[in-house]
Amino acid sequence: MADPSPDAAGLGFAHYRDVETMLARETLDGAIVATPNHLHLPVANALLANGVPTLVEKPVAESMESADRLAAAVAGAGVPVLVGHHRRHSAALQKAREIIGGGALGRLLAVNATTLFHKPAAYFDAAWRRQPGGGPILINLVHDVDTLRFLAGEVIAVQAASSNRRRGFQVEDTAAVLLEFASGALGTILLSDATVAADSWEHTSGENPVYPRDPSRDCLLLAGTRGSLAVPTMRLWTQDGAPSWTEPFVSERCPLPSVDPLARQLDHFCDVIAHRAAPLVSAADGA
């Protein structure tokens, strides 16, 4: 482990205060970059220069400039980099993608994601979370953007507004986003890390037991010409007759296996290290 914090020395791993010293003394099969966002680029560059396959936590970088520089460095080094958008490994999103691909929803027209929760005051004791590059757009909303790209395709236009009026930090606490996809579908995302609400992936998916869960609620709605799907409850609504707002609905719940997407992501990273698989989310994709 490379970490400037003295607390890291007591975790039972070989500990170095910086990545350069670690690389000088250790031979690594792979590495995970879980630093503050603005350090993703320099740390990943050091690993790439030493030929170390790397998992870079999301967001891939703190700015588009840094993200593009990292993607170019990966292409030049020929060393695989996986970006940590672990939700792509979730059973719910993989099943949703399968349902969309199978045509059950018809042509996808509208998607909606909600990311509403309340971070405690102590969360912001880490100064970088109050500074540019550390707000909920890059830390949290980036998950939902990746989710919608995974399900609805590439985004070609964005309109958005953000506010920092609740806390007054240099970073936002609330944002609203309107997306246009290459397919013609439209999408919205509502984000706030200062609201008492249960409408987020954390509070609906049950992935992490730290967060209280309401299994009746959803944070993602996918609507098409033949049906709609709510995630993560996986409730699917269709109609037997010609689609109409007066036609009765046929409702079903799509079963899911119980899997840990973070464990799946690490298994995938092992395959990336061993050159058995290409990164599911590349540095260019993350950018």
CSV table of C-alpha atoms in Angstrom, one decimal:
chain,number,residue,atom,x,y,z
A,1,MET,CA,0.0,0.0,0.0
A,2,ALA,CA,1.2,3.5,-0.9
A,3,ASP,CA,-0.5,6.1,1.4
A,4,PRO,CA,0.9,9.2,3.0
A,5,SER,CA,-1.3,8.7,6.1
A,6,PRO,CA,0.5,7.1,9.0
A,7,ASP,CA,-2.7,5.2,9.8
A,8,ALA,CA,-2.0,3.0,6.7
A,9,ALA,CA,1.1,1.6,8.4
A,10,GLY,CA,-1.0,-0.4,10.8
A,11,LEU,CA,-3.2,-2.3,8.3
A,12,GLY,CA,-0.9,-5.3,7.9
A,13,PHE,CA,0.4,-4.5,4.5
A,14,ALA,CA,3.9,-3.4,3.3
A,15,HIS,CA,3.4,0.3,3.5
A,16,TYR,CA,5.1,3.1,1.6
A,17,ARG,CA,4.4,6.9,1.8
A,18,ASP,CA,4.4,7.3,-2.0
A,19,VAL,CA,3.8,5.3,-5.1
A,20,GLU,CA,7.3,6.0,-6.5
A,21,THR,CA,9.0,4.3,-3.5
A,22,MET,CA,6.6,1.4,-3.7
A,23,LEU,CA,7.4,0.9,-7.4
A,24,ALA,CA,11.1,1.1,-6.7
A,25,ARG,CA,10.9,-1.8,-4.2
A,26,GLU,CA,8.0,-4.0,-5.2
A,27,THR,CA,7.0,-6.0,-8.3
A,28,LEU,CA,3.3,-5.5,-8.8
A,29,ASP,CA,0.9,-7.6,-10.9
A,30,GLY,CA,-1.7,-4.9,-10.7
A,31,ALA,CA,-2.7,-1.8,-8.7
A,32,ILE,CA,-5.9,-0.1,-7.6
A,33,VAL,CA,-5.9,3.8,-7.5
A,34,ALA,CA,-8.3,4.9,-4.8
A,35,THR,CA,-6.8,8.4,-4.2
A,36,PRO,CA,-8.5,11.7,-4.2
A,37,ASN,CA,-9.7,12.5,-7.8
A,38,HIS,CA,-7.0,15.0,-8.6
A,39,LEU,CA,-4.3,12.4,-8.0
A,40,HIS,CA,-5.7,9.8,-10.3
A,41,LEU,CA,-3.6,11.0,-13.3
A,42,PRO,CA,-0.2,11.3,-11.7
A,43,VAL,CA,-0.5,8.1,-9.8
A,44,ALA,CA,-1.8,6.1,-12.8
A,45,ASN,CA,1.0,7.6,-15.0
A,46,ALA,CA,3.6,6.3,-12.5
A,47,LEU,CA,2.0,2.8,-12.6
A,48,LEU,CA,1.7,2.9,-16.4
A,49,ALA,CA,5.4,3.9,-16.8
A,50,ASN,CA,6.2,0.7,-14.9
A,51,GLY,CA,3.9,-1.5,-16.9
A,52,VAL,CA,1.4,-2.1,-14.1
A,53,PRO,CA,-2.2,-2.9,-15.1
A,54,THR,CA,-4.4,-0.5,-13.1
A,55,LEU,CA,-7.9,-0.2,-11.8
A,56,VAL,CA,-8.6,3.6,-11.4
A,57,GLU,CA,-11.6,4.5,-9.2
A,58,LYS,CA,-14.3,6.6,-10.8
A,59,PRO,CA,-14.3,9.3,-11.9
A,60,VAL,CA,-11.3,8.5,-14.1
A,61,ALA,CA,-10.0,12.0,-13.4
A,62,GLU,CA,-11.0,15.4,-11.9
A,63,SER,CA,-11.3,17.2,-15.3
A,64,MET,CA,-11.7,16.5,-19.0
A,65,GLU,CA,-8.2,17.6,-19.6
A,66,SER,CA,-6.8,15.1,-17.1
A,67,ALA,CA,-9.1,12.4,-18.3
A,68,ASP,CA,-8.0,12.9,-21.9
A,69,ARG,CA,-4.3,12.9,-20.9
A,70,LEU,CA,-4.8,9.6,-19.0
A,71,ALA,CA,-6.6,8.0,-21.9
A,72,ALA,CA,-3.8,9.1,-24.2
A,73,ALA,CA,-1.2,7.7,-21.8
A,74,VAL,CA,-3.0,4.4,-21.7
A,75,ALA,CA,-3.1,4.2,-25.4
A,76,GLY,CA,0.6,5.0,-25.7
A,77,ALA,CA,1.7,2.6,-22.9
A,78,GLY,CA,-0.3,-0.4,-24.1
A,79,VAL,CA,-1.0,-1.2,-20.5
A,80,PRO,CA,-4.6,-2.0,-19.6
A,81,VAL,CA,-6.6,0.3,-17.3
A,82,LEU,CA,-10.0,-0.5,-15.9
A,83,VAL,CA,-12.2,2.3,-14.5
A,84,GLY,CA,-14.1,1.5,-11.4
A,85,HIS,CA,-17.7,1.9,-12.6
A,86,HIS,CA,-18.6,-1.2,-10.6
A,87,ARG,CA,-22.4,-0.9,-11.2
A,88,ARG,CA,-21.9,-2.4,-14.7
A,89,HIS,CA,-21.2,-5.6,-12.9
A,90,SER,CA,-24.5,-5.6,-11.0
A,91,ALA,CA,-27.1,-8.2,-11.7
A,92,ALA,CA,-29.8,-5.6,-12.0
A,93,LEU,CA,-28.1,-3.5,-14.6
A,94,GLN,CA,-26.9,-6.5,-16.6
A,95,LYS,CA,-30.5,-7.8,-16.6
A,96,ALA,CA,-31.9,-4.4,-17.6
A,97,ARG,CA,-29.5,-4.3,-20.5
A,98,GLU,CA,-30.6,-7.8,-21.5
A,99,ILE,CA,-34.3,-6.8,-21.4
A,100,ILE,CA,-33.7,-3.6,-23.5
A,101,GLY,CA,-31.6,-5.6,-26.0
A,102,GLY,CA,-34.3,-8.3,-26.2
A,103,GLY,CA,-36.9,-5.7,-27.3
A,104,ALA,CA,-39.3,-6.1,-24.3
A,105,LEU,CA,-39.4,-2.3,-23.9
A,106,GLY,CA,-39.6,-1.6,-27.7
A,107,ARG,CA,-37.8,1.6,-28.7
A,108,LEU,CA,-36.3,3.3,-25.6
A,109,LEU,CA,-37.6,6.9,-25.4
A,110,ALA,CA,-37.3,8.1,-21.9
A,111,VAL,CA,-35.0,7.4,-18.9
A,112,ASN,CA,-34.9,8.9,-15.4
A,113,ALA,CA,-32.3,8.5,-12.6
A,114,THR,CA,-32.5,9.9,-9.1
A,115,THR,CA,-29.5,10.3,-6.8
A,116,LEU,CA,-30.9,11.8,-3.6
A,117,PHE,CA,-29.3,11.3,-0.2
A,118,HIS,CA,-27.7,13.2,2.7
A,119,LYS,CA,-24.0,13.1,3.5
A,120,PRO,CA,-23.1,13.7,7.1
A,121,ALA,CA,-21.0,16.7,8.1
A,122,ALA,CA,-18.0,14.5,9.0
A,123,TYR,CA,-17.8,13.4,5.3
A,124,PHE,CA,-16.5,16.8,4.5
A,125,ASP,CA,-13.6,16.7,7.0
A,126,ALA,CA,-11.5,15.6,4.0
A,127,ALA,CA,-10.8,19.0,2.5
A,128,TRP,CA,-10.6,17.7,-1.1
A,129,ARG,CA,-14.4,16.9,-1.0
A,130,ARG,CA,-15.1,20.6,-0.5
A,131,GLN,CA,-12.9,21.7,-3.4
A,132,PRO,CA,-13.2,21.5,-7.2
A,133,GLY,CA,-13.1,18.0,-8.4
A,134,GLY,CA,-14.6,16.6,-5.2
A,135,GLY,CA,-18.3,17.4,-5.5
A,136,PRO,CA,-21.2,14.9,-5.9
A,137,ILE,CA,-21.3,15.4,-9.7
A,138,LEU,CA,-17.9,13.7,-10.0
A,139,ILE,CA,-18.2,11.4,-7.0
A,140,ASN,CA,-21.8,10.2,-7.3
A,141,LEU,CA,-23.5,11.5,-10.4
A,142,VAL,CA,-20.8,10.0,-12.6
A,143,HIS,CA,-22.2,6.5,-11.6
A,144,ASP,CA,-25.6,7.4,-13.0
A,145,VAL,CA,-24.2,8.9,-16.2
A,146,ASP,CA,-22.2,5.7,-16.8
A,147,THR,CA,-25.3,3.6,-15.9
A,148,LEU,CA,-27.5,5.5,-18.5
A,149,ARG,CA,-24.7,5.2,-21.1
A,150,PHE,CA,-24.5,1.5,-20.4
A,151,LEU,CA,-28.3,1.1,-20.9
A,152,ALA,CA,-29.3,3.9,-23.4
A,153,GLY,CA,-26.2,4.5,-25.4
A,154,GLU,CA,-24.0,7.5,-26.0
A,155,VAL,CA,-24.9,11.0,-24.9
A,156,ILE,CA,-24.8,13.7,-27.6
A,157,ALA,CA,-26.1,16.8,-25.8
A,158,VAL,CA,-26.4,18.0,-22.2
A,159,GLN,CA,-28.2,20.8,-20.4
A,160,ALA,CA,-27.8,21.2,-16.7
A,161,ALA,CA,-27.9,23.4,-13.6
A,162,SER,CA,-26.2,23.1,-10.3
A,163,SER,CA,-26.3,24.9,-6.9
A,164,ASN,CA,-24.0,25.1,-3.9
A,165,ARG,CA,-26.5,27.2,-1.8
A,166,ARG,CA,-27.1,24.6,0.9
A,167,ARG,CA,-23.4,24.3,2.1
A,168,GLY,CA,-21.7,27.1,0.3
A,169,PHE,CA,-18.7,25.0,-0.6
A,170,GLN,CA,-16.7,25.5,-3.8
A,171,VAL,CA,-18.5,22.4,-5.1
A,172,GLU,CA,-22.2,21.8,-5.8
A,173,ASP,CA,-24.6,20.0,-3.5
A,174,THR,CA,-27.5,19.8,-5.9
A,175,ALA,CA,-27.9,19.4,-9.7
A,176,ALA,CA,-30.4,18.7,-12.4
A,177,VAL,CA,-29.5,17.3,-15.8
A,178,LEU,CA,-31.2,16.8,-19.1
A,179,LEU,CA,-29.6,14.3,-21.6
A,180,GLU,CA,-30.1,13.6,-25.2
A,181,PHE,CA,-28.9,10.3,-26.5
A,182,ALA,CA,-27.7,9.4,-30.0
A,183,SER,CA,-30.7,7.0,-30.3
A,184,GLY,CA,-33.1,9.9,-29.9
A,185,ALA,CA,-34.0,9.0,-26.3
A,186,LEU,CA,-34.1,11.7,-23.7
A,187,GLY,CA,-33.1,11.4,-20.0
A,188,THR,CA,-33.1,13.2,-16.7
A,189,ILE,CA,-31.0,12.9,-13.6
A,190,LEU,CA,-31.8,14.7,-10.3
A,191,LEU,CA,-28.9,14.8,-7.8
A,192,SER,CA,-28.4,16.1,-4.3
A,193,ASP,CA,-26.2,15.0,-1.4
A,194,ALA,CA,-28.0,17.4,1.0
A,195,THR,CA,-31.6,15.9,1.0
A,196,VAL,CA,-33.2,13.3,3.3
A,197,ALA,CA,-34.4,10.9,0.7
A,198,ALA,CA,-34.3,7.2,-0.1
A,199,ASP,CA,-34.2,7.5,-3.8
A,200,SER,CA,-30.6,6.5,-4.7
A,201,TRP,CA,-28.8,3.4,-5.8
A,202,GLU,CA,-27.3,3.0,-2.4
A,203,HIS,CA,-30.7,3.1,-0.7
A,204,THR,CA,-32.6,0.9,-3.2
A,205,SER,CA,-30.1,-1.7,-4.4
A,206,GLY,CA,-29.0,-3.2,-1.1
A,207,GLU,CA,-25.5,-3.5,-2.4
A,208,ASN,CA,-23.9,-2.1,0.7
A,209,PRO,CA,-25.4,-2.9,4.2
A,210,VAL,CA,-24.0,0.4,5.6
A,211,TYR,CA,-27.0,2.1,3.9
A,212,PRO,CA,-30.6,1.6,5.1
A,213,ARG,CA,-32.6,0.0,2.3
A,214,ASP,CA,-36.2,0.5,1.1
A,215,PRO,CA,-36.8,-2.5,-1.2
A,216,SER,CA,-40.0,-1.1,-2.5
A,217,ARG,CA,-38.4,2.0,-4.1
A,218,ASP,CA,-36.5,2.5,-7.4
A,219,CYS,CA,-33.9,4.9,-8.5
A,220,LEU,CA,-34.0,4.3,-12.3
A,221,LEU,CA,-36.9,4.2,-14.8
A,222,LEU,CA,-36.6,3.0,-18.4
A,223,ALA,CA,-39.6,3.7,-20.6
A,224,GLY,CA,-40.1,2.5,-24.2
A,225,THR,CA,-42.8,2.1,-26.9
A,226,ARG,CA,-43.8,-1.3,-25.7
A,227,GLY,CA,-43.0,-1.3,-21.9
A,228,SER,CA,-41.2,0.2,-19.0
A,229,LEU,CA,-38.8,-1.2,-16.4
A,230,ALA,CA,-38.0,0.1,-12.9
A,231,VAL,CA,-34.6,-0.7,-11.4
A,232,PRO,CA,-33.6,-2.2,-9.0
A,233,THR,CA,-37.0,-3.8,-8.1
A,234,MET,CA,-37.0,-5.0,-11.7
A,235,ARG,CA,-40.8,-4.4,-12.1
A,236,LEU,CA,-41.6,-4.7,-15.8
A,237,TRP,CA,-44.9,-3.2,-17.2
A,238,THR,CA,-46.2,-4.1,-20.7
A,239,GLN,CA,-49.6,-4.3,-22.4
A,240,ASP,CA,-51.2,-7.1,-24.3
A,241,GLY,CA,-53.2,-5.0,-26.7
A,242,ALA,CA,-52.2,-1.9,-28.7
A,243,PRO,CA,-50.3,0.5,-26.4
A,244,SER,CA,-52.8,2.9,-24.8
A,245,TRP,CA,-53.2,4.8,-21.5
A,246,THR,CA,-56.5,3.0,-21.1
A,247,GLU,CA,-55.2,-0.5,-21.8
A,248,PRO,CA,-54.6,-2.7,-18.7
A,249,PHE,CA,-51.0,-3.4,-17.7
A,250,VAL,CA,-49.3,-6.7,-17.5
A,251,SER,CA,-46.9,-6.5,-14.6
A,252,GLU,CA,-44.1,-8.9,-13.7
A,253,ARG,CA,-40.9,-8.9,-11.6
A,254,CYS,CA,-37.7,-10.2,-13.2
A,255,PRO,CA,-35.8,-12.4,-10.8
A,256,LEU,CA,-32.1,-11.6,-10.1
A,257,PRO,CA,-29.2,-13.7,-8.7
A,258,SER,CA,-27.6,-12.4,-5.5
A,259,VAL,CA,-24.2,-11.1,-6.5
A,260,ASP,CA,-21.7,-8.6,-5.2
A,261,PRO,CA,-20.7,-6.2,-8.1
A,262,LEU,CA,-17.6,-5.1,-6.4
A,263,ALA,CA,-16.4,-8.7,-6.1
A,264,ARG,CA,-17.3,-9.3,-9.7
A,265,GLN,CA,-15.3,-6.2,-10.7
A,266,LEU,CA,-12.2,-7.5,-8.9
A,267,ASP,CA,-12.6,-10.9,-10.6
A,268,HIS,CA,-12.8,-9.0,-13.9
A,269,PHE,CA,-9.7,-6.9,-13.0
A,270,CYS,CA,-7.8,-10.2,-12.4
A,271,ASP,CA,-8.8,-11.3,-15.9
A,272,VAL,CA,-7.7,-7.9,-17.3
A,273,ILE,CA,-4.3,-8.3,-15.5
A,274,ALA,CA,-3.9,-11.8,-17.0
A,275,HIS,CA,-5.0,-10.5,-20.4
A,276,ARG,CA,-8.0,-12.8,-20.4
A,277,ALA,CA,-10.4,-9.9,-20.9
A,278,ALA,CA,-10.4,-6.3,-22.1
A,279,PRO,CA,-11.4,-3.7,-19.6
A,280,LEU,CA,-15.3,-3.5,-19.4
A,281,VAL,CA,-14.8,0.3,-18.8
A,282,SER,CA,-11.6,1.6,-20.4
A,283,ALA,CA,-9.9,4.9,-19.7
A,284,ALA,CA,-11.3,6.3,-22.9
A,285,ASP,CA,-14.8,5.1,-22.0
A,286,GLY,CA,-14.4,6.7,-18.5
A,287,ALA,CA,-13.3,9.9,-20.0
